[in-house]
Coordinates of C-alpha atoms in Angstrom, one line a residue:
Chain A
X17 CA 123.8 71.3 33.8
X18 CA 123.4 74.9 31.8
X19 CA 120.9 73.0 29.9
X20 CA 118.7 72.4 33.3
X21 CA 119.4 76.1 34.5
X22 CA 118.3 77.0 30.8
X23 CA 115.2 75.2 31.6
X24 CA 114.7 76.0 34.7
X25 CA 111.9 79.1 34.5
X26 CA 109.3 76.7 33.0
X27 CA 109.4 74.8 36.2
X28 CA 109.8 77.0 38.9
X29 CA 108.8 80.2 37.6
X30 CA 107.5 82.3 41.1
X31 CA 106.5 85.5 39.1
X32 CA 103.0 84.8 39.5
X33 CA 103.3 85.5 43.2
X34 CA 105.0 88.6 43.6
X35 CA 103.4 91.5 44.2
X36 CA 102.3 93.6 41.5
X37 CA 104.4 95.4 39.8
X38 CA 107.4 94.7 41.0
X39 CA 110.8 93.0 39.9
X40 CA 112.3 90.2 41.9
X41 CA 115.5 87.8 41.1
X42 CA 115.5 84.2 39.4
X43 CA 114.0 81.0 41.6
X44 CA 117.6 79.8 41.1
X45 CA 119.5 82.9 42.2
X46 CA 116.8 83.3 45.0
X47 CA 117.5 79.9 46.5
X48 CA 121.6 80.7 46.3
X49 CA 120.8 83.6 48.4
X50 CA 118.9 81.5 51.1
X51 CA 121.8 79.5 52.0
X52 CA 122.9 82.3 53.8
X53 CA 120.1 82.1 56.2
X54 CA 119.7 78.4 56.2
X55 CA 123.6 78.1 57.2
X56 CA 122.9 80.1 60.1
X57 CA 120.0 78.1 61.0
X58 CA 122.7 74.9 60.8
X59 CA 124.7 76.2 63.1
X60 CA 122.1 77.4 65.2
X61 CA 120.5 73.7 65.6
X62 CA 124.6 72.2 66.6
X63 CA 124.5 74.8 69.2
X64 CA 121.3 74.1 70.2
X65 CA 121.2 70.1 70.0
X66 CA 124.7 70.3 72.0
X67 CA 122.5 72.6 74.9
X68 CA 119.4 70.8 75.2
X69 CA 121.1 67.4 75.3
X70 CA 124.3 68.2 77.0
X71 CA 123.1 71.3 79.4
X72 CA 124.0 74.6 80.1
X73 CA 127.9 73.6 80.3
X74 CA 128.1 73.6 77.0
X75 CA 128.1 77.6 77.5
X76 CA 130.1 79.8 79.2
X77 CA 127.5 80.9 81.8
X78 CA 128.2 80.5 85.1
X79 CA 127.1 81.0 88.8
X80 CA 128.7 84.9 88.0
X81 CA 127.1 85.0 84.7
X82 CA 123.4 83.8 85.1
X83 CA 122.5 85.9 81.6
X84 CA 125.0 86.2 78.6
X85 CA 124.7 87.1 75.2
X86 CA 121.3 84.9 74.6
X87 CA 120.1 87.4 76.6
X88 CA 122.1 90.5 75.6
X89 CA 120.7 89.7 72.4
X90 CA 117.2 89.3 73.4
X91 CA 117.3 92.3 74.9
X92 CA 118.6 94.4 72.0
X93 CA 116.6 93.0 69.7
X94 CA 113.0 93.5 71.5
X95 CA 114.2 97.0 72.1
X96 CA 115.1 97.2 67.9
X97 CA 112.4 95.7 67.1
X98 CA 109.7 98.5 68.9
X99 CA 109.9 100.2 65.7
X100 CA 106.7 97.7 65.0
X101 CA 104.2 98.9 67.8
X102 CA 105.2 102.4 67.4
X103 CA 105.1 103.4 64.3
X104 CA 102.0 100.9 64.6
X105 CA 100.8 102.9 66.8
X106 CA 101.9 106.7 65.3
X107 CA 100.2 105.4 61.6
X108 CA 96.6 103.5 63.3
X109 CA 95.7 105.2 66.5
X110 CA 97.6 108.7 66.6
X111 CA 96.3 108.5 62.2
X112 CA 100.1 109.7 61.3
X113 CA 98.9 108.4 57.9
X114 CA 102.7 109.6 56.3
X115 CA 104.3 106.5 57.8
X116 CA 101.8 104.0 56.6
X117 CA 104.5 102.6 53.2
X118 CA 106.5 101.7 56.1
X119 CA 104.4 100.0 58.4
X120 CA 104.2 96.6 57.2
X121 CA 108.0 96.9 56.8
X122 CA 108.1 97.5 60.8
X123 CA 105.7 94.8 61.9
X124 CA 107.5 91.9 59.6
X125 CA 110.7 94.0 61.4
X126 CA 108.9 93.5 64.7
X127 CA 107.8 89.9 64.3
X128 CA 110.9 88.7 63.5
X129 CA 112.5 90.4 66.2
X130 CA 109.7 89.3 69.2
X131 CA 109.8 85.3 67.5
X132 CA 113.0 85.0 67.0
X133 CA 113.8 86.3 70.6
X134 CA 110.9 83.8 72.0
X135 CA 112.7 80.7 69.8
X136 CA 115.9 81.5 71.3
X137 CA 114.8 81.9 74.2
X138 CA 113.3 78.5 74.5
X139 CA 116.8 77.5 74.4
X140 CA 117.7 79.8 77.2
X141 CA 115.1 78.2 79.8
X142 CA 116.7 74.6 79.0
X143 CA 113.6 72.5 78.9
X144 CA 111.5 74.2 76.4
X145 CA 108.6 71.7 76.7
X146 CA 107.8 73.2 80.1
X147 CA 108.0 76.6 78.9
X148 CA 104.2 76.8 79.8
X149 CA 105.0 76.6 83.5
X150 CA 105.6 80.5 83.2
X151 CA 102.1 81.2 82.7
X152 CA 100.8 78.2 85.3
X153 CA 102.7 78.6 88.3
X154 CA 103.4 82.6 87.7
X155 CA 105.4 84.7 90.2
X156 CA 103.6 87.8 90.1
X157 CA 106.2 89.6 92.2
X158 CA 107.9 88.9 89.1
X159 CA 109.2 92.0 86.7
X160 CA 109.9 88.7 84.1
X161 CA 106.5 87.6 84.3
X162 CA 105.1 90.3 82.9
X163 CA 108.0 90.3 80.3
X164 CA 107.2 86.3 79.8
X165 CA 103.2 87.6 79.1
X166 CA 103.1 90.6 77.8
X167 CA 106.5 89.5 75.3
X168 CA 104.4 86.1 73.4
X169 CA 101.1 88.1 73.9
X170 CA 102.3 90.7 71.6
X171 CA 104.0 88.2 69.3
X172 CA 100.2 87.0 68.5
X173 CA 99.3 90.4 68.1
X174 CA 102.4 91.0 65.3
X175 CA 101.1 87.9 63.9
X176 CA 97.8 89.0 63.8
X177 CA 99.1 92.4 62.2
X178 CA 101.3 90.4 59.9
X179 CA 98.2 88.0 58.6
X180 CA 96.8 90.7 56.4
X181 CA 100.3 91.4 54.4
X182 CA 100.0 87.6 54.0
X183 CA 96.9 87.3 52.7
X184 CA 97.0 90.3 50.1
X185 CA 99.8 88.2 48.5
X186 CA 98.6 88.5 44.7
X187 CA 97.7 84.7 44.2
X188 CA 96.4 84.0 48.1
X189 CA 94.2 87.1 47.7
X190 CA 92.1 85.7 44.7
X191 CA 90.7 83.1 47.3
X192 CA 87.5 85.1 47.9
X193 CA 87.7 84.2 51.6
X194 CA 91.3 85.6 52.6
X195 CA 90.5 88.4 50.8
X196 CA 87.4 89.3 52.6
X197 CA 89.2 88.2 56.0
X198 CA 92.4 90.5 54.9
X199 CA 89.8 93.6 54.1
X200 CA 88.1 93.2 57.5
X201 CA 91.4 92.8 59.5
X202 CA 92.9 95.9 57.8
X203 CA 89.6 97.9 59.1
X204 CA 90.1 96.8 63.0
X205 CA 93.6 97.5 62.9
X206 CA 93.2 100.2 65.5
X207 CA 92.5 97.4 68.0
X208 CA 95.2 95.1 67.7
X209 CA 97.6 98.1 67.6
X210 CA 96.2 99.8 70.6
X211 CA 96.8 96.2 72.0
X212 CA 100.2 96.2 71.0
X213 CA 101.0 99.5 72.5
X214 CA 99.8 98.8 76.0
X215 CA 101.7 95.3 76.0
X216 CA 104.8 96.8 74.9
X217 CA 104.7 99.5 77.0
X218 CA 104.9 97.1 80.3
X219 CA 106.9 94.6 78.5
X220 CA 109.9 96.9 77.4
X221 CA 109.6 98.9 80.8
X222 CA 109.8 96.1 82.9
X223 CA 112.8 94.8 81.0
X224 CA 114.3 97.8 82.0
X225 CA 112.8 97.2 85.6
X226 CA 114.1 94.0 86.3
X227 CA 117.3 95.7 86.1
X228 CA 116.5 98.7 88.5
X229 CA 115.2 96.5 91.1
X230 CA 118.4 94.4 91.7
X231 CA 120.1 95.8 94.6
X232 CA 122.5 93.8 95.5
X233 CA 123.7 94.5 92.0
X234 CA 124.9 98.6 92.4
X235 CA 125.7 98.8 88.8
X236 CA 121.9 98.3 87.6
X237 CA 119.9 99.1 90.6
X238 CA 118.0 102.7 90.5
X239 CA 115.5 104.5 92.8
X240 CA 112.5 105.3 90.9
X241 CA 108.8 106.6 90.9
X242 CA 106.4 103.6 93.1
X243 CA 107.0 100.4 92.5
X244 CA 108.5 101.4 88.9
X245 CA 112.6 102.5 88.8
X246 CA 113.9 105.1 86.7
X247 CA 115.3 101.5 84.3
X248 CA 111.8 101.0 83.7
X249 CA 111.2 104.4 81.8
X250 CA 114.2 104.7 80.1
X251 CA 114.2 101.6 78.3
X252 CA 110.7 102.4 77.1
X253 CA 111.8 105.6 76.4
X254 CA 115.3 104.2 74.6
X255 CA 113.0 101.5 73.1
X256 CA 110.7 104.2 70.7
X257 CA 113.5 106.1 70.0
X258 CA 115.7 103.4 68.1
X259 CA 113.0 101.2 67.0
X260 CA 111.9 103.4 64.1
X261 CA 115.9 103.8 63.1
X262 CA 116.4 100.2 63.0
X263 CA 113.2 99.8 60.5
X264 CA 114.3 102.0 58.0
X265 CA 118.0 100.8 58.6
X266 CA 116.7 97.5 57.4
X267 CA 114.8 98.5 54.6
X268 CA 118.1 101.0 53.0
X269 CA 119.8 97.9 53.0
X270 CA 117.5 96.1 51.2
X271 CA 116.9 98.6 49.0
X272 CA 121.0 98.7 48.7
X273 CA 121.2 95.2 48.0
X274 CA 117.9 94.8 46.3
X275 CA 119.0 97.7 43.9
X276 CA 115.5 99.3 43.9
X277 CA 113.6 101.9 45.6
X278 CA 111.2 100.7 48.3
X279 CA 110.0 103.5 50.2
X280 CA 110.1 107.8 49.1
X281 CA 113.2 109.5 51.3
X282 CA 110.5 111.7 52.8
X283 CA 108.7 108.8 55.0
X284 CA 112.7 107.7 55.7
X285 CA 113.1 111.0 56.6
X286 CA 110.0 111.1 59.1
X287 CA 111.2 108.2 60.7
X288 CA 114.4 109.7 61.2
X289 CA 113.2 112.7 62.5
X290 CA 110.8 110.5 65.3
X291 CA 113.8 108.6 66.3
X292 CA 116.1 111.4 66.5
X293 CA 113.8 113.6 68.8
X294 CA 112.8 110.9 70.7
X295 CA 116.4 110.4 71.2
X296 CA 117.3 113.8 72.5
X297 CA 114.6 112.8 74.8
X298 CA 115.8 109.5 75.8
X299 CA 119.1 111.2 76.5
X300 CA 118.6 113.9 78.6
X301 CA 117.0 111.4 80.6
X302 CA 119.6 109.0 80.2
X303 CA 122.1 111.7 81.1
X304 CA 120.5 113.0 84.4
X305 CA 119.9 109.2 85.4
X306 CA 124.0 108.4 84.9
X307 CA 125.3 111.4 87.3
X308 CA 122.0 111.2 89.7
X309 CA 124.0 107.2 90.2
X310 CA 127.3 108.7 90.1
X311 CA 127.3 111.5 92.2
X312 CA 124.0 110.2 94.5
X313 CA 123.3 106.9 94.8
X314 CA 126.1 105.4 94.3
X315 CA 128.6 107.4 97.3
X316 CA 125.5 106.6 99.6
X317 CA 126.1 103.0 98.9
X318 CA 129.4 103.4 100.2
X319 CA 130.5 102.8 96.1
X320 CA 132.4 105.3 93.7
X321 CA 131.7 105.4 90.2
X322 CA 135.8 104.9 89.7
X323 CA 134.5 101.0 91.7
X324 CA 132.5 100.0 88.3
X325 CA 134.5 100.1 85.3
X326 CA 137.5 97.7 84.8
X327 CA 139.1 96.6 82.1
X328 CA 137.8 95.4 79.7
X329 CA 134.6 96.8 80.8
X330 CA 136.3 100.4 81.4
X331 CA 134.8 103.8 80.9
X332 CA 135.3 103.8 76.8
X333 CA 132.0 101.4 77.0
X334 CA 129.7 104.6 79.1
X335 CA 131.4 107.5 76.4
X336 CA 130.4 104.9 73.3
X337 CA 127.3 104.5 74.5
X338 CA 126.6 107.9 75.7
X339 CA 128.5 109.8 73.7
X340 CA 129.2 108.0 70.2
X341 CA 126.0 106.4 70.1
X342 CA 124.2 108.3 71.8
X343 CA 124.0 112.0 71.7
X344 CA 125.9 112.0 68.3
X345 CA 122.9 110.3 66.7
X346 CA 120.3 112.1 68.2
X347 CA 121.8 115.4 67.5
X348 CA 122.4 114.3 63.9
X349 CA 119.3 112.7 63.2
X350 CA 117.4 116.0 64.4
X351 CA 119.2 118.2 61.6
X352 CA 117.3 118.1 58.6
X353 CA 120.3 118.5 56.4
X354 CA 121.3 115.2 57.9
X355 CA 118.4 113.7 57.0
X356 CA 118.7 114.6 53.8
X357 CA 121.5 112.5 53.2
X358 CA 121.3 108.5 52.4
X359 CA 124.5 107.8 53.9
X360 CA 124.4 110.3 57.1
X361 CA 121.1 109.1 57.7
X362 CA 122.2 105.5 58.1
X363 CA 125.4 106.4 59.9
X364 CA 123.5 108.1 62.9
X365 CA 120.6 105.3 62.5
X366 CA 123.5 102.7 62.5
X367 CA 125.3 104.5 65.8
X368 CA 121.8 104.8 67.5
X369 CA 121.6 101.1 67.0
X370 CA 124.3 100.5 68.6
X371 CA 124.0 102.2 71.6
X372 CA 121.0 100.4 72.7
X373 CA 122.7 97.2 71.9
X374 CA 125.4 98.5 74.2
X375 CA 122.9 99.5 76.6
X376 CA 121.6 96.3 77.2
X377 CA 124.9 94.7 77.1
X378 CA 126.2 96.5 80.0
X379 CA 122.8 96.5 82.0
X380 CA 123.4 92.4 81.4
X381 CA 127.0 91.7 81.5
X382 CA 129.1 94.4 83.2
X383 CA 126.3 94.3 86.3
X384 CA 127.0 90.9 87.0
X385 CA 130.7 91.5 86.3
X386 CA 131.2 93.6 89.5
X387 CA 132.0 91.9 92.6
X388 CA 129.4 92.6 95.6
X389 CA 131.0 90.3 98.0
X390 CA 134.2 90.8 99.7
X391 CA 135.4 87.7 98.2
X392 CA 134.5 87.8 95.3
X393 CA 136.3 88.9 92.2
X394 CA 136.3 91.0 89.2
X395 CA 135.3 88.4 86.0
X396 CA 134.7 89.1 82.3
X397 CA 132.7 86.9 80.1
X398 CA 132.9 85.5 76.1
X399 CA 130.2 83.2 75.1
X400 CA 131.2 79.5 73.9
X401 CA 130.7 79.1 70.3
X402 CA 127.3 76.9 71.3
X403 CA 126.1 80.0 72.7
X404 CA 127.0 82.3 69.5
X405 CA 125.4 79.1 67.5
X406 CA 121.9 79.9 69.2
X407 CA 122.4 83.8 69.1
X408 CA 122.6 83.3 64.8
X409 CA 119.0 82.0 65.7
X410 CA 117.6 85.7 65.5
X411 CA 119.8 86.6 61.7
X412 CA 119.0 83.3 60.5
X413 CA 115.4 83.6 61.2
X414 CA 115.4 87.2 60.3
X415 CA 117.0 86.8 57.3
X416 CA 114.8 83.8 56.1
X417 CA 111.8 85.5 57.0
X418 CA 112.3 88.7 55.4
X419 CA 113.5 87.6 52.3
X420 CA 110.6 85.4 51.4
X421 CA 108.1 88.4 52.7
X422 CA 110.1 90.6 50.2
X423 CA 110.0 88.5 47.7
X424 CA 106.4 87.4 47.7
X425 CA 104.5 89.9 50.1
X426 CA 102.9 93.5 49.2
X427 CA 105.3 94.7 52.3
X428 CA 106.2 98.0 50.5
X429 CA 103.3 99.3 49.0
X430 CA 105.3 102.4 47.1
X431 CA 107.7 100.0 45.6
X432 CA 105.5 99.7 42.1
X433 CA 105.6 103.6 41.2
X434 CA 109.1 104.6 42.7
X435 CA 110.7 101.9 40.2
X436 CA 108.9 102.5 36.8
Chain B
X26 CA 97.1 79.8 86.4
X27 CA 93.1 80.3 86.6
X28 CA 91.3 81.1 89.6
X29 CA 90.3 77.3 90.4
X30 CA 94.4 75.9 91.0
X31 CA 95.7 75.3 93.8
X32 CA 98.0 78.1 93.8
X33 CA 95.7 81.1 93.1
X34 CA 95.7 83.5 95.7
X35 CA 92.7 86.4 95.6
X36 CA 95.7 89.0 96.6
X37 CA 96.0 92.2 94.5
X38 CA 99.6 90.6 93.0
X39 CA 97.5 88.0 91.3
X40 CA 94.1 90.3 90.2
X41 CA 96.0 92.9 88.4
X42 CA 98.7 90.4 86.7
X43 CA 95.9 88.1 85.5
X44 CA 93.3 89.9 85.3
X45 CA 94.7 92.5 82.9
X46 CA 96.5 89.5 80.8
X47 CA 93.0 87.7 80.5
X48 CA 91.4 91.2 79.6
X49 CA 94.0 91.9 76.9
X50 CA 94.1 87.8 75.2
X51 CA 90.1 88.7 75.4
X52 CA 90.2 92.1 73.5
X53 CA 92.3 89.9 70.9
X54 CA 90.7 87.2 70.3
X55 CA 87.4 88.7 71.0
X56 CA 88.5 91.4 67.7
X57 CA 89.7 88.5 66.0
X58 CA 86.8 85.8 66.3
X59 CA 84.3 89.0 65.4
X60 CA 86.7 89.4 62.8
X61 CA 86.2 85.9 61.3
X62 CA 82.3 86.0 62.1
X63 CA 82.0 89.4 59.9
X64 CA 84.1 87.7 57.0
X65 CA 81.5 84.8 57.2
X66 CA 78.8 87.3 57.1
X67 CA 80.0 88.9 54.0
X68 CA 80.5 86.2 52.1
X69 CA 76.9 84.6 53.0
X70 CA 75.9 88.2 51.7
X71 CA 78.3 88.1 48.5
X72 CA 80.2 91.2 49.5
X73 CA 83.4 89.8 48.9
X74 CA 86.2 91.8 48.8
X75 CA 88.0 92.0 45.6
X76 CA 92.2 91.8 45.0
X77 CA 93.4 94.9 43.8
X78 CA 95.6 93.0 41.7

């Protein structure tokens, strides 16, 4: 046996194929380290077997609960993952040029997030082979039809924005053809990430629309500017805050677990600073939004803002999100001293993650926890193992993904001459 | 959905869903396919790009 491990390098030697320069661990310990992800993917194909042969009772959704954490989940990870059309968009069309060693990093960031949210999502709709019928026989009174188009138009253009990363890989690149194609698509960039910023504009708005438009639901529902409620903007707005602190959360931790440096502390500390002003932003917003439907909309309702927090839903969730994760980040992450810092930078990128995580898990789950009929009572919800087996789609994916783009892609192009 | 099924409706709900989805796949596969057809012209012309690595 440590005679065939001894071996083992003559066989399956991968070094040819990382990028240049750079370090990467043994095939052997490599493939150790992707039965993390391809346990996750196990369990995600029991749950989602179980589902698509057995139905939708093998969850804990019910005629109270229409969404649950499949979408709670899809929710937080689109709005995580807009670090990948915004800082596409800040580095190609606004030419913020500082950002560009960390732009791959937030596309591969981006796609996994958008696919893996699609994949799971074929789950979600039950019969995934007439997925299509979204596109044929569209509602377009519909705040999720635009979500449904504008969400797997803008996972082509991630793939599209991906293909170039793929293609400079150091062996694929000697093909005279991909290398050619890769250098082309590198110099039309602008257009697929202009692209990317219009369809993730609508799609992240109207994820927040759907929300503002339900009323019969007075925990979500919002007045707003035309056709467009005040849900709409602020998950945009929420969305380009966090996005860029959920890139360069992912890539400390690989550069923690990793052990090498991936990208200079300066283009960390630009994100930071782009997330944490954005966040102010977002908050002030967010802020004036929460008492505007506290003191204003919802006593004209008839409704008091005592009516929609109950246990275990209760007010701790709106000072977490509001407070904990919300100011405190954004206050932090404007300080430069705080930006400074490895760990204080992660702490208030970390909290900032959370808090649109929580955002969309109370938008989801606590407005359809309330009861709006006389009759009806006050319910909470857990999700079935099945349905946390589907969720591990997104990590298991994700994981798998990004490690073989680490280890084989030019994804951090500073890598090289921060570890000589 | 395309103009000619049964369920199209020339309302504005249907022109500005489809016709700025349409307009956008165009502008991407439009970029991409003059993409391709500029790669095939390089290499006819032996401009081909060259790995830095």
């Amino acid at each position: 046996m440590r005679r065939w491990f001894d071996d083992l390098p003559k066989y399956a030697d991968d070094s040819s194929w990382w990028p240049k320069g750079t370090k990467r661990c043994r095939p052997e310990i490599f493939l150790i380290w992707l039965g993390l992800p391809l346990t996750l993917l196990a369990y995600f194909s029991v749950g989602a077997v179980l589902c698509l042969a057995l139905g939708l009772n093998q969850t804990n959704m019910n005629d109270y609960f229409a969404f649950g954490v499949w979408i709670v989940v899809d929710l937080a990870v689109i709005g995580l993952g807009a670090g990948a059309f915004f800082t596409s968009f800040l580095n190609y069309v606004v030419g913020k040029t500082e950002l560009k060693p960390i732009v791959n990093a937030a596309v591969l960031i981006g796609f996994i997030c958008y696919v893996g949210a699609i994949l799971m999502l074929g789950i979600d709709i039950g019969q995934p082979i007439r997925g299509w019928f979204g596109f044929w026989h569209a509602n377009v009174h519909s705040m999720l039809t635009e979500v449904m188009f504008c969400i797997t138009t803008y996972a082509i253009v991630l793939t599209i924005e991906l293909l170039p990363s793929v293609l400079d890989n150091r062996r694929i690149s000697r093909v005279p053809e991909f290398g050619t194609f890769s250098h082309n698509l590198h110099t039309i960039m602008i257009v697929f990430a202009a692209a990317g910023t219009f369809l993730s504009f609508f799609h992240q708005g109207s994820l927040g629309g759907m929300f503002g438009v339900l009323y019969a639901r007075p925990f979500a529902a919002r007045g707003g500017l035309g056709i467009w409620p005040w849900t709409f903007f602020l998950f945009i707005m929420s969305a380009i805050a966090v996005g860029p602190s959920f890139t360069t959360m992912v890539v400390m931790i690989t550069e923690k677990i990793s052990g090498r440096k991936l990208t200079k502390h300066s283009v960390k500390m630009l994100m930071g600073k782009i997330s944490g002003w954005l966040l102010v932003v977002y908050m002030v917003f967010k802020s004036a939004d929460t008492l505007w439907w506290a003191y204003v909309k919802l006593p004209a309702a008839g409704l008091t803002f005592d009516n929609m927090y109950h246990a275990p839903y209760g007010f701790w969730l709106l000072w977490v999100e509001i407070g904990l994760c919300g100011w405190l980040p954004a206050l932090m992450l404007v300080q430069e001293k705080i930006r400074a810092s490895y760990g204080w930078m992660f702490l208030a990128m970390l909290l900032a993650c959370i808090g649109i995580t929580l955002n969309r898990f109370v938008f989801t789950i606590q407005s359809l926890a309330l009861p709006v009929l006389p009759f009806e009572k006050f319910y909470s919800y857990l999700p079935s193992w099945q349905e946390w087996g589907i969720a591990s789609l997104v990590l298991g994916f994700g994981l798998l993904v990004f490690m073989l783009a680490y280890r084989y892609l030019p994804i951090f192009p500073q890598e090289p001459e921060l570890n000589d | 959905m395309f103009p000619f099924a049964y369920e199209w409706i020339w309302d504005i709900g249907h022109i500005i869903f489809f016709g700025l989805f349409y307009g956008i796949l165009s502008v991407i596969f439009g970029t991409l396919t003059l993409t391709i057809l500029k790669t095939m012209l390089d290499l006819w012309a032996g401009h081909i790009h060259e790995p830095e690595h």
